[in-house]
Amino acid sequence: MTPHHPDLREFRRTRTRRTSIPRAVGLVLLVGMFGGTLSPLSAQEIRVSGSLDSDESLEIIATRLMLSSAQPWAYEMFTVPADEFELIFEADDPIYLVIRGSEFQLLPLLLEPGIELHLTSGPETGMTITGTGVEGPAYLVREQPQRIWQAAFREGYGALQEAGGEFDMEAYMARADSLLAERNSAVRSAGLSAVYTRVLEAENLANALRLKSYALEHVDAATAEALDAAMLEQAMNMPGGDTLSYAWRYTEELRNLLNARYQNVVRDLGGETSDAGYYYFQKGVLRAPNLRRVLLAGLVDQLLKGDYGEELAAVVEDFRKTEADGLYGAYIEGRAREREAMAPGQMAPEISAATLSGEPINTEDLRGSVVLVTAWGSWCGWSKAELPHLVELQERLAEEDVIFLNLGWETEETGEASWREAIASVGLGGVNVLSDEALRSEWGLVKTPTFILLDRDGRIVTNDPPRPSREDGAALEAALRELLAGGPRSF
């Protein structure tokens, strides 16, 4: 999770009758009982208010775009009480909003400037969404495209399995196109805005292409290649330009089709594929600037998880110079810096700091032990989700020679008090250090949570070990025990 977002403006202060919650990530958030008439919104504002039947607080995540359907990126995150809250965003572009808690998990809402939503819930009524522009967000929740297509996926995949390779390809493809036309007709008749209409049409196309792709394993290679090329052409000709960058499954499907096409082109030319080649291939065929930026940033982000050599460094530099705006440039810059600083096999950066109790800690204190470094923030929902699993792992390895070095990362708004409170609330053991900007820069830290595994010599084994929450910590525990036993130095 990154603590800064250059494209989501400050929250406008609103009159409330409840004490404000501290700013979580550079945003002003005031919550409270807000009776009476709400002030009118400007064309660059989005209002989200709620009154939800829950005793627990909610996490709200706001993001401009997604790099994939699984991981929001470049977002702001904050906590609000479920009983009454009101948020006002200032934004020139649409944003996604995710609201979640122990009792609520809303599908992400795509919100345009000028929209005003109110969320309510009750034990009998469930979740209700009202307000101006409600047709778009409510449609995304009530008629979420992926859910609508599930029956078609089951039917189509089942029919292909039963056919055992003997099926009418033309009829199968025509059926997918017919379902796409039906779903798009429903979208166009729903009275949605241009943004919502284009996004939902793109999601429908992605689902139709996925349905078609099921048939590829049942045909010969030449037919499969021709189908891939035809589907890519259909996806590339989808109208909507940069609006399509808001359609998660469309960008995913387009990425898959581009990869298949790249592999086929290189094979036909008798060449060899490479990460850099795939990057420049995508760059050459994608026309809409922001859509291209989203896909390329996602690709570079993935590549930065691998070996960092001259080829990848050149790709990163090209992205920085030609594709990066403030949003994506800052992210890829940070990821590259993190990757360079924390490459497996090299010595971990020096550390000289004070612990929670005021005791000094330095690099030599870590030598001779296996070390798990965790960078986390009290404001970070993903960090808070990992900490209980981390505590359980610490308890299971309490008798082993493992040092848990926990680097707290707080903002100006949260600070040391929030850090200490979070440690106490979960019972976080190990060596707790409140990091500063210099320490984070030295260690190449750009997001929370980040986990880094060091061997007994102080060398970096991996900067992407299994998370404590994976398999209830079993995967990470196994990695630590392998290192304790003198096992593999890479993962």
Tab-separated table of C-alpha atoms in Angstrom:
chain	number	residue	atom	x	y	z
A	1	MET	CA	0.000	0.000	0.000
A	2	THR	CA	1.402	3.365	-0.929
A	3	PRO	CA	0.798	6.295	1.437
A	4	HIS	CA	0.562	9.013	-1.198
A	5	HIS	CA	-1.728	9.523	-4.145
A	6	PRO	CA	-1.192	12.594	-6.354
A	7	ASP	CA	-4.507	12.353	-8.161
A	8	LEU	CA	-7.035	12.166	-5.345
A	9	ARG	CA	-7.471	15.649	-3.891
A	10	GLU	CA	-7.915	16.543	-0.262
A	11	PHE	CA	-11.301	15.867	1.290
A	12	ARG	CA	-13.245	19.054	1.797
A	13	ARG	CA	-14.014	19.683	5.448
A	14	THR	CA	-17.685	19.268	6.314
A	15	ARG	CA	-19.626	20.359	9.370
A	16	THR	CA	-20.213	17.466	11.755
A	17	ARG	CA	-21.161	16.928	15.346
A	18	ARG	CA	-18.708	14.117	15.996
A	19	THR	CA	-14.988	14.226	16.705
A	20	SER	CA	-13.021	13.811	13.532
A	21	ILE	CA	-10.933	10.718	12.876
A	22	PRO	CA	-7.226	11.464	12.360
A	23	ARG	CA	-6.168	11.687	8.750
A	24	ALA	CA	-5.009	8.273	7.603
A	25	VAL	CA	-3.082	8.928	4.421
A	26	GLY	CA	-2.952	12.629	3.795
A	27	LEU	CA	-6.708	13.120	3.528
A	28	VAL	CA	-9.038	15.117	5.714
A	29	LEU	CA	-11.871	12.839	6.851
A	30	LEU	CA	-14.584	14.088	9.150
A	31	VAL	CA	-17.432	11.822	10.227
A	32	GLY	CA	-20.470	12.276	12.349
A	33	MET	CA	-24.194	12.778	12.612
A	34	PHE	CA	-25.115	14.922	9.653
A	35	GLY	CA	-28.750	15.826	9.728
A	36	GLY	CA	-30.351	18.457	7.544
A	37	THR	CA	-29.892	19.386	3.911
A	38	LEU	CA	-26.586	18.515	2.314
A	39	SER	CA	-24.750	21.235	0.451
A	40	PRO	CA	-24.841	20.953	-3.348
A	41	LEU	CA	-21.880	19.294	-5.063
A	42	SER	CA	-19.644	20.910	-7.622
A	43	ALA	CA	-18.890	19.194	-10.936
A	44	GLN	CA	-15.580	17.958	-9.478
A	45	GLU	CA	-16.952	16.436	-6.273
A	46	ILE	CA	-18.237	13.025	-5.221
A	47	ARG	CA	-20.199	12.543	-1.998
A	48	VAL	CA	-20.559	9.167	-0.274
A	49	SER	CA	-22.473	8.934	2.989
A	50	GLY	CA	-23.730	5.974	4.931
A	51	SER	CA	-25.676	4.631	7.843
A	52	LEU	CA	-24.922	0.941	8.223
A	53	ASP	CA	-26.188	-1.463	10.843
A	54	SER	CA	-22.884	-2.586	12.329
A	55	ASP	CA	-21.012	-2.126	15.571
A	56	GLU	CA	-17.660	-2.278	13.817
A	57	SER	CA	-15.835	0.297	11.723
A	58	LEU	CA	-15.465	0.068	7.956
A	59	GLU	CA	-12.457	0.371	5.689
A	60	ILE	CA	-12.965	2.574	2.636
A	61	ILE	CA	-10.486	2.496	-0.236
A	62	ALA	CA	-10.514	5.081	-3.018
A	63	THR	CA	-8.470	4.577	-6.163
A	64	ARG	CA	-8.366	6.165	-9.602
A	65	LEU	CA	-7.461	3.092	-11.622
A	66	MET	CA	-6.547	-0.540	-11.170
A	67	LEU	CA	-3.551	-2.422	-12.506
A	68	SER	CA	-5.421	-5.700	-12.153
A	69	SER	CA	-8.727	-6.975	-10.879
A	70	ALA	CA	-7.066	-8.388	-7.790
A	71	GLN	CA	-4.978	-5.561	-6.414
A	72	PRO	CA	-6.029	-1.946	-6.083
A	73	TRP	CA	-3.112	0.409	-6.582
A	74	ALA	CA	-2.406	4.091	-5.947
A	75	TYR	CA	-5.215	4.497	-3.494
A	76	GLU	CA	-6.165	6.200	-0.273
A	77	MET	CA	-7.494	4.158	2.618
A	78	PHE	CA	-9.259	5.172	5.787
A	79	THR	CA	-11.470	3.872	8.553
A	80	VAL	CA	-14.922	5.224	9.393
A	81	PRO	CA	-17.553	4.219	11.952
A	82	ALA	CA	-20.341	2.204	10.363
A	83	ASP	CA	-23.210	4.030	12.048
A	84	GLU	CA	-22.835	7.430	10.307
A	85	PHE	CA	-20.222	8.754	7.909
A	86	GLU	CA	-19.876	11.224	5.080
A	87	LEU	CA	-17.010	11.611	2.601
A	88	ILE	CA	-16.550	14.300	-0.022
A	89	PHE	CA	-13.932	13.730	-2.710
A	90	GLU	CA	-12.617	16.296	-5.123
A	91	ALA	CA	-11.681	14.555	-8.380
A	92	ASP	CA	-11.652	15.372	-12.066
A	93	ASP	CA	-11.803	11.710	-13.124
A	94	PRO	CA	-13.905	8.736	-12.010
A	95	ILE	CA	-12.661	6.840	-8.972
A	96	TYR	CA	-13.265	3.379	-7.609
A	97	LEU	CA	-14.556	2.996	-4.077
A	98	VAL	CA	-14.315	-0.232	-2.084
A	99	ILE	CA	-16.152	-0.500	1.235
A	100	ARG	CA	-15.508	-3.481	3.460
A	101	GLY	CA	-15.848	-4.665	7.021
A	102	SER	CA	-16.406	-7.887	8.909
A	103	GLU	CA	-20.093	-7.789	7.948
A	104	PHE	CA	-19.942	-5.884	4.635
A	105	GLN	CA	-17.998	-6.365	1.433
A	106	LEU	CA	-19.246	-4.212	-1.429
A	107	LEU	CA	-18.133	-4.853	-4.945
A	108	PRO	CA	-16.092	-1.833	-6.073
A	109	LEU	CA	-18.202	1.146	-7.119
A	110	LEU	CA	-17.083	3.244	-10.060
A	111	LEU	CA	-18.038	6.835	-9.201
A	112	GLU	CA	-18.030	9.799	-11.543
A	113	PRO	CA	-17.603	13.420	-10.399
A	114	GLY	CA	-20.973	14.899	-9.515
A	115	ILE	CA	-22.350	11.674	-8.045
A	116	GLU	CA	-23.964	11.570	-4.616
A	117	LEU	CA	-24.602	8.228	-2.931
A	118	HIS	CA	-26.071	7.160	0.381
A	119	LEU	CA	-25.628	3.611	1.652
A	120	THR	CA	-27.945	2.102	4.230
A	121	SER	CA	-28.328	-1.389	5.630
A	122	GLY	CA	-30.477	-3.289	8.046
A	123	PRO	CA	-30.982	-6.872	9.240
A	124	GLU	CA	-34.002	-7.325	6.947
A	125	THR	CA	-33.378	-4.949	4.047
A	126	GLY	CA	-29.712	-5.688	3.376
A	127	MET	CA	-27.671	-3.064	1.542
A	128	THR	CA	-29.521	-0.213	-0.181
A	129	ILE	CA	-27.920	2.416	-2.425
A	130	THR	CA	-29.740	5.679	-3.130
A	131	GLY	CA	-28.784	9.054	-4.545
A	132	THR	CA	-28.034	10.889	-7.769
A	133	GLY	CA	-26.321	8.843	-10.445
A	134	VAL	CA	-27.270	5.722	-8.537
A	135	GLU	CA	-28.069	3.793	-11.704
A	136	GLY	CA	-24.395	3.397	-12.501
A	137	PRO	CA	-22.954	2.212	-9.180
A	138	ALA	CA	-26.104	0.295	-8.254
A	139	TYR	CA	-26.009	-1.407	-11.635
A	140	LEU	CA	-22.397	-2.429	-11.084
A	141	VAL	CA	-23.370	-4.065	-7.807
A	142	ARG	CA	-26.782	-5.486	-8.673
A	143	GLU	CA	-25.995	-6.590	-12.238
A	144	GLN	CA	-22.276	-7.170	-11.916
A	145	PRO	CA	-21.210	-8.549	-15.313
A	146	GLN	CA	-19.052	-11.401	-14.085
A	147	ARG	CA	-21.918	-12.829	-12.053
A	148	ILE	CA	-24.344	-12.580	-14.967
A	149	TRP	CA	-21.997	-14.529	-17.209
A	150	GLN	CA	-21.403	-17.367	-14.741
A	151	ALA	CA	-24.259	-19.479	-16.095
A	152	ALA	CA	-22.973	-19.030	-19.644
A	153	PHE	CA	-19.473	-20.036	-18.534
A	154	ARG	CA	-20.746	-23.205	-16.888
A	155	GLU	CA	-22.957	-24.082	-19.821
A	156	GLY	CA	-20.308	-23.399	-22.442
A	157	TYR	CA	-17.475	-25.157	-20.645
A	158	GLY	CA	-19.705	-28.147	-19.841
A	159	ALA	CA	-20.824	-28.465	-23.448
A	160	LEU	CA	-17.217	-28.434	-24.668
A	161	GLN	CA	-16.226	-31.171	-22.224
A	162	GLU	CA	-19.142	-33.340	-23.222
A	163	ALA	CA	-18.382	-32.854	-26.906
A	164	GLY	CA	-14.865	-34.179	-26.412
A	165	GLY	CA	-13.500	-32.071	-29.249
A	166	GLU	CA	-16.336	-32.857	-31.655
A	167	PHE	CA	-18.375	-29.655	-31.632
A	168	ASP	CA	-19.608	-26.988	-33.994
A	169	MET	CA	-17.028	-24.213	-33.621
A	170	GLU	CA	-18.979	-21.738	-35.719
A	171	ALA	CA	-22.148	-22.232	-33.675
A	172	TYR	CA	-20.212	-21.987	-30.416
A	173	MET	CA	-18.617	-18.691	-31.392
A	174	ALA	CA	-21.919	-17.347	-32.679
A	175	ARG	CA	-23.512	-18.159	-29.327
A	176	ALA	CA	-20.846	-16.133	-27.507
A	177	ASP	CA	-21.436	-13.171	-29.855
A	178	SER	CA	-25.195	-13.482	-29.337
A	179	LEU	CA	-24.807	-13.367	-25.547
A	180	LEU	CA	-22.548	-10.341	-25.904
A	181	ALA	CA	-25.155	-8.544	-28.022
A	182	GLU	CA	-27.886	-9.382	-25.494
A	183	ARG	CA	-25.875	-8.095	-22.544
A	184	ASN	CA	-24.794	-4.928	-24.342
A	185	SER	CA	-28.399	-4.243	-25.335
A	186	ALA	CA	-29.378	-4.477	-21.662
A	187	VAL	CA	-26.590	-2.066	-20.732
A	188	ARG	CA	-27.539	0.477	-23.387
A	189	SER	CA	-31.186	0.441	-22.354
A	190	ALA	CA	-30.377	1.002	-18.670
A	191	GLY	CA	-30.044	4.790	-19.038
A	192	LEU	CA	-26.485	4.888	-17.732
A	193	SER	CA	-23.898	7.568	-18.361
A	194	ALA	CA	-21.394	7.231	-21.183
A	195	VAL	CA	-18.657	6.155	-18.763
A	196	TYR	CA	-20.711	3.379	-17.175
A	197	THR	CA	-22.016	2.217	-20.544
A	198	ARG	CA	-18.536	1.927	-22.045
A	199	VAL	CA	-17.098	0.190	-18.984
A	200	LEU	CA	-19.879	-2.371	-18.801
A	201	GLU	CA	-19.721	-3.037	-22.542
A	202	ALA	CA	-15.990	-3.641	-22.160
A	203	GLU	CA	-16.596	-6.023	-19.256
A	204	ASN	CA	-19.168	-7.869	-21.351
A	205	LEU	CA	-16.697	-8.177	-24.205
A	206	ALA	CA	-14.057	-9.543	-21.819
A	207	ASN	CA	-16.484	-12.195	-20.619
A	208	ALA	CA	-17.475	-13.113	-24.184
A	209	LEU	CA	-13.815	-13.491	-25.110
A	210	ARG	CA	-13.219	-15.641	-22.065
A	211	LEU	CA	-16.126	-17.871	-23.113
A	212	LYS	CA	-14.619	-18.160	-26.583
A	213	SER	CA	-11.176	-18.967	-25.181
A	214	TYR	CA	-12.548	-22.137	-23.575
A	215	ALA	CA	-12.703	-23.636	-27.065
A	216	LEU	CA	-9.023	-23.107	-27.816
A	217	GLU	CA	-7.881	-26.270	-26.052
A	218	HIS	CA	-10.226	-28.317	-28.244
A	219	VAL	CA	-8.865	-27.199	-31.617
A	220	ASP	CA	-5.596	-27.508	-33.480
A	221	ALA	CA	-2.807	-24.937	-33.056
A	222	ALA	CA	-3.460	-23.116	-36.324
A	223	THR	CA	-7.157	-22.670	-35.529
A	224	ALA	CA	-6.361	-21.532	-31.991
A	225	GLU	CA	-3.895	-18.952	-33.289
A	226	ALA	CA	-6.439	-17.618	-35.788
A	227	LEU	CA	-9.050	-17.349	-33.038
A	228	ASP	CA	-6.607	-15.546	-30.751
A	229	ALA	CA	-5.832	-13.055	-33.509
A	230	ALA	CA	-9.525	-12.473	-34.215
A	231	MET	CA	-10.318	-11.957	-30.521
A	232	LEU	CA	-7.433	-9.519	-30.142
A	233	GLU	CA	-8.700	-7.566	-33.132
A	234	GLN	CA	-12.168	-7.438	-31.562
A	235	ALA	CA	-10.733	-6.247	-28.244
A	236	MET	CA	-8.463	-3.666	-29.884
A	237	ASN	CA	-11.377	-2.199	-31.859
A	238	MET	CA	-13.530	-1.773	-28.761
A	239	PRO	CA	-14.672	1.885	-28.743
A	240	GLY	CA	-14.100	3.929	-25.625
A	241	GLY	CA	-10.403	4.792	-25.641
A	242	ASP	CA	-9.054	5.571	-22.192
A	243	THR	CA	-12.444	4.881	-20.602
A	244	LEU	CA	-11.630	1.193	-21.077
A	245	SER	CA	-8.826	1.461	-18.534
A	246	TYR	CA	-11.545	1.397	-15.860
A	247	ALA	CA	-12.764	-2.039	-17.004
A	248	TRP	CA	-10.744	-4.535	-14.983
A	249	ARG	CA	-11.561	-7.750	-16.796
A	250	TYR	CA	-11.204	-6.105	-20.158
A	251	THR	CA	-7.662	-4.983	-19.358
A	252	GLU	CA	-6.889	-8.486	-18.038
A	253	GLU	CA	-8.254	-10.189	-21.140
A	254	LEU	CA	-6.532	-7.723	-23.439
A	255	ARG	CA	-3.240	-8.406	-21.680
A	256	ASN	CA	-3.701	-12.168	-22.160
A	257	LEU	CA	-4.526	-11.764	-25.837
A	258	LEU	CA	-1.558	-9.461	-26.407
A	259	ASN	CA	0.739	-12.003	-24.805
A	260	ALA	CA	-0.592	-14.821	-26.991
A	261	ARG	CA	-0.211	-12.682	-30.102
A	262	TYR	CA	3.327	-11.684	-29.177
A	263	GLN	CA	4.323	-15.317	-28.646
A	264	ASN	CA	2.888	-16.288	-32.044
A	265	VAL	CA	4.484	-13.385	-33.909
A	266	VAL	CA	7.941	-14.086	-32.485
A	267	ARG	CA	7.591	-17.786	-33.244
A	268	ASP	CA	6.530	-17.085	-36.825
A	269	LEU	CA	9.566	-14.849	-37.268
A	270	GLY	CA	11.864	-17.509	-35.838
A	271	GLY	CA	12.984	-15.322	-32.962
A	272	GLU	CA	13.054	-15.620	-29.179
A	273	THR	CA	10.649	-13.979	-26.794
A	274	SER	CA	11.831	-11.671	-24.036
A	275	ASP	CA	10.307	-9.474	-21.369
A	276	ALA	CA	11.626	-6.377	-23.094
A	277	GLY	CA	10.244	-7.544	-26.426
A	278	TYR	CA	6.800	-8.044	-24.933
A	279	TYR	CA	6.951	-4.577	-23.371
A	280	TYR	CA	7.777	-2.877	-26.675
A	281	PHE	CA	5.187	-4.995	-28.492
A	282	GLN	CA	2.431	-3.764	-26.164
A	283	LYS	CA	3.721	-0.235	-26.437
A	284	GLY	CA	3.587	-0.385	-30.220
A	285	VAL	CA	0.047	-1.745	-30.634
A	286	LEU	CA	-1.892	0.033	-27.863
A	287	ARG	CA	-3.248	3.381	-28.998
A	288	ALA	CA	-5.262	4.942	-26.129
A	289	PRO	CA	-2.625	6.678	-23.939
A	290	ASN	CA	-3.980	5.939	-20.478
A	291	LEU	CA	-5.038	2.402	-21.358
A	292	ARG	CA	-1.540	1.777	-22.685
A	293	ARG	CA	-0.068	3.285	-19.514
A	294	VAL	CA	-2.182	1.040	-17.296
A	295	LEU	CA	-1.174	-2.118	-19.137
A	296	LEU	CA	2.500	-1.189	-19.379
A	297	ALA	CA	2.688	-0.168	-15.725
A	298	GLY	CA	1.147	-3.500	-14.756
A	299	LEU	CA	3.657	-5.341	-16.927
A	300	VAL	CA	6.671	-3.444	-15.573
A	301	ASP	CA	5.380	-3.989	-12.031
A	302	GLN	CA	5.344	-7.749	-12.677
A	303	LEU	CA	8.765	-7.721	-14.332
A	304	LEU	CA	10.236	-5.939	-11.320
A	305	LYS	CA	9.529	-9.070	-9.284
A	306	GLY	CA	12.065	-10.997	-11.375
A	307	ASP	CA	15.777	-10.643	-12.033
A	308	TYR	CA	16.855	-7.024	-12.282
A	309	GLY	CA	19.377	-6.900	-15.110
A	310	GLU	CA	20.321	-4.475	-17.868
A	311	GLU	CA	17.336	-5.428	-20.017
A	312	LEU	CA	14.794	-4.715	-17.288
A	313	ALA	CA	16.624	-1.534	-16.270
A	314	ALA	CA	16.303	-0.312	-19.884
A	315	VAL	CA	12.571	-1.083	-19.897
A	316	VAL	CA	12.062	0.797	-16.635
A	317	GLU	CA	13.999	3.768	-17.987
A	318	ASP	CA	11.918	3.779	-21.183
A	319	PHE	CA	8.707	3.741	-19.164
A	320	ARG	CA	9.963	6.590	-17.014
A	321	LYS	CA	10.815	8.721	-20.054
A	322	THR	CA	7.926	7.995	-22.414
A	323	GLU	CA	4.921	6.557	-20.581
A	324	ALA	CA	4.941	7.783	-16.996
A	325	ASP	CA	2.711	10.559	-15.757
A	326	GLY	CA	2.834	11.654	-12.128
A	327	LEU	CA	0.770	8.691	-10.941
A	328	TYR	CA	2.447	5.812	-12.720
A	329	GLY	CA	5.895	7.363	-12.893
A	330	ALA	CA	6.105	7.748	-9.121
A	331	TYR	CA	4.998	4.170	-8.579
A	332	ILE	CA	7.353	2.534	-11.078
A	333	GLU	CA	10.196	4.777	-9.885
A	334	GLY	CA	9.635	3.580	-6.343
A	335	ARG	CA	9.283	-0.055	-7.347
A	336	ALA	CA	12.512	0.101	-9.343
A	337	ARG	CA	14.328	1.736	-6.432
A	338	GLU	CA	12.979	-0.931	-4.100
A	339	ARG	CA	14.041	-3.684	-6.484
A	340	GLU	CA	17.556	-2.303	-6.900
A	341	ALA	CA	18.028	-1.862	-3.166
A	342	MET	CA	16.612	-5.242	-2.164
A	343	ALA	CA	17.836	-7.616	-4.882
A	344	PRO	CA	18.232	-11.205	-3.599
A	345	GLY	CA	21.822	-12.187	-2.902
A	346	GLN	CA	23.118	-8.803	-1.885
A	347	MET	CA	23.744	-7.621	1.660
A	348	ALA	CA	20.814	-5.953	3.377
A	349	PRO	CA	21.174	-2.211	3.944
A	350	GLU	CA	22.585	-0.952	7.215
A	351	ILE	CA	20.265	-0.112	10.054
A	352	SER	CA	20.847	1.975	13.154
A	353	ALA	CA	17.724	2.862	15.093
A	354	ALA	CA	15.948	2.734	18.437
A	355	THR	CA	13.371	0.102	19.357
A	356	LEU	CA	9.953	0.591	20.908
A	357	SER	CA	11.517	0.453	24.358
A	358	GLY	CA	14.287	2.883	23.418
A	359	GLU	CA	17.060	0.285	23.075
A	360	PRO	CA	19.496	0.737	20.160
A	361	ILE	CA	19.444	-1.777	17.310
A	362	ASN	CA	22.030	-2.008	14.547
A	363	THR	CA	23.057	-4.285	11.707
A	364	GLU	CA	25.463	-6.368	13.791
A	365	ASP	CA	22.645	-7.277	16.169
A	366	LEU	CA	20.958	-9.125	13.298
A	367	ARG	CA	23.953	-11.186	12.211
A	368	GLY	CA	23.831	-14.902	12.926
A	369	SER	CA	20.036	-15.090	12.949
A	370	VAL	CA	17.441	-15.570	10.252
A	371	VAL	CA	15.548	-12.278	9.958
A	372	LEU	CA	12.041	-11.520	8.746
A	373	VAL	CA	11.618	-7.809	8.050
A	374	THR	CA	8.062	-6.465	7.973
A	375	ALA	CA	7.273	-2.903	6.884
A	376	TRP	CA	3.776	-1.955	7.985
A	377	GLY	CA	1.569	0.992	8.909
A	378	SER	CA	-1.227	1.402	11.424
A	379	TRP	CA	-3.241	3.194	8.690
A	380	CYS	CA	-2.809	0.340	6.203
A	381	GLY	CA	-5.697	-2.120	6.031
A	382	TRP	CA	-3.584	-4.802	4.385
A	383	SER	CA	-0.977	-4.421	7.135
A	384	LYS	CA	-3.624	-4.778	9.806
A	385	ALA	CA	-4.916	-7.912	8.085
A	386	GLU	CA	-1.434	-9.480	8.176
A	387	LEU	CA	-0.415	-8.577	11.731
A	388	PRO	CA	-2.532	-11.184	13.596
A	389	HIS	CA	-1.050	-13.919	11.381
A	390	LEU	CA	2.422	-12.498	11.995
A	391	VAL	CA	1.847	-12.614	15.751
A	392	GLU	CA	0.785	-16.272	15.542
A	393	LEU	CA	3.911	-17.054	13.501
A	394	GLN	CA	6.076	-15.328	16.109
A	395	GLU	CA	4.524	-17.482	18.808
A	396	ARG	CA	5.150	-20.706	16.875
A	397	LEU	CA	8.791	-19.767	16.285
A	398	ALA	CA	9.419	-18.267	19.724
A	399	GLU	CA	12.117	-20.856	20.522
A	400	GLU	CA	13.845	-20.581	17.144
A	401	ASP	CA	16.715	-18.299	16.134
A	402	VAL	CA	14.513	-15.930	14.123
A	403	ILE	CA	14.486	-12.155	14.577
A	404	PHE	CA	11.253	-10.444	13.612
A	405	LEU	CA	12.247	-6.894	12.663
A	406	ASN	CA	9.083	-4.823	12.319
A	407	LEU	CA	9.547	-1.425	10.674
A	408	GLY	CA	6.597	0.818	11.463
A	409	TRP	CA	5.697	3.322	8.746
A	410	GLU	CA	3.514	6.172	9.910
A	411	THR	CA	2.327	9.338	8.206
A	412	GLU	CA	2.410	12.828	9.666
A	413	GLU	CA	-1.266	12.402	10.495
A	414	THR	CA	-0.985	9.084	12.380
A	415	GLY	CA	2.434	9.302	14.036
A	416	GLU	CA	4.091	7.491	16.902
A	417	ALA	CA	0.990	7.256	19.084
A	418	SER	CA	-0.891	5.256	16.436
A	419	TRP	CA	2.159	3.025	15.944
A	420	ARG	CA	2.409	2.217	19.651
A	421	GLU	CA	-1.337	1.683	19.949
A	422	ALA	CA	-1.395	-0.732	16.994
A	423	ILE	CA	1.508	-2.754	18.420
A	424	ALA	CA	-0.238	-3.052	21.766
A	425	SER	CA	-3.626	-3.918	20.282
A	426	VAL	CA	-2.357	-7.003	18.412
A	427	GLY	CA	0.467	-7.914	20.791
A	428	LEU	CA	3.124	-7.576	18.096
A	429	GLY	CA	6.381	-9.038	19.360
A	430	GLY	CA	9.861	-9.009	17.920
A	431	VAL	CA	11.975	-5.891	17.393
A	432	ASN	CA	9.697	-2.927	16.728
A	433	VAL	CA	11.267	0.138	15.136
A	434	LEU	CA	9.493	3.296	13.962
A	435	SER	CA	11.118	4.021	10.604
A	436	ASP	CA	11.809	7.444	9.141
A	437	GLU	CA	12.116	8.541	5.522
A	438	ALA	CA	15.884	8.018	5.472
A	439	LEU	CA	15.619	4.435	6.719
A	440	ARG	CA	12.841	3.612	4.229
A	441	SER	CA	14.842	5.103	1.369
A	442	GLU	CA	17.928	3.102	2.367
A	443	TRP	CA	15.883	-0.095	2.405
A	444	GLY	CA	14.037	0.780	-0.810
A	445	LEU	CA	10.623	0.600	0.857
A	446	VAL	CA	7.775	2.045	-1.211
A	447	LYS	CA	4.680	0.217	0.023
A	448	THR	CA	3.107	-1.506	2.981
A	449	PRO	CA	3.009	-4.253	3.850
A	450	THR	CA	6.435	-5.376	2.590
A	451	PHE	CA	8.177	-8.539	3.766
A	452	ILE	CA	11.897	-9.257	3.337
A	453	LEU	CA	13.728	-12.414	4.329
A	454	LEU	CA	17.427	-12.302	5.370
A	455	ASP	CA	19.759	-15.223	5.984
A	456	ARG	CA	22.164	-15.546	8.908
A	457	ASP	CA	24.854	-13.618	7.015
A	458	GLY	CA	22.562	-10.638	6.507
A	459	ARG	CA	22.016	-11.309	2.800
A	460	ILE	CA	18.628	-10.831	1.163
A	461	VAL	CA	17.025	-14.180	0.370
A	462	THR	CA	13.858	-12.721	-1.118
A	463	ASN	CA	11.897	-9.470	-1.034
A	464	ASP	CA	8.685	-11.338	-1.821
A	465	PRO	CA	8.307	-14.272	0.595
A	466	PRO	CA	4.905	-15.838	1.300
A	467	ARG	CA	2.757	-13.504	3.380
A	468	PRO	CA	1.920	-14.463	6.977
A	469	SER	CA	-1.754	-14.798	5.998
A	470	ARG	CA	-1.027	-17.350	3.264
A	471	GLU	CA	-2.045	-20.812	4.455
A	472	ASP	CA	-2.333	-19.307	7.956
A	473	GLY	CA	1.409	-18.678	7.938
A	474	ALA	CA	2.414	-22.244	7.028
A	475	ALA	CA	4.159	-21.269	3.779
A	476	LEU	CA	6.235	-18.542	5.434
A	477	GLU	CA	6.998	-20.749	8.425
A	478	ALA	CA	8.281	-23.471	6.099
A	479	ALA	CA	10.557	-20.954	4.350
A	480	LEU	CA	11.946	-19.745	7.683
A	481	ARG	CA	12.548	-23.281	8.940
A	482	GLU	CA	14.360	-24.172	5.712
A	483	LEU	CA	16.693	-21.229	6.257
A	484	LEU	CA	17.205	-22.194	9.896
A	485	ALA	CA	18.233	-25.649	8.717
A	486	GLY	CA	20.669	-24.220	6.178
A	487	GLY	CA	18.284	-24.780	3.308
A	488	PRO	CA	17.795	-22.911	0.020
A	489	ARG	CA	18.919	-19.307	-0.266
A	490	SER	CA	16.353	-18.359	-2.875
A	491	PHE	CA	12.655	-18.875	-3.484
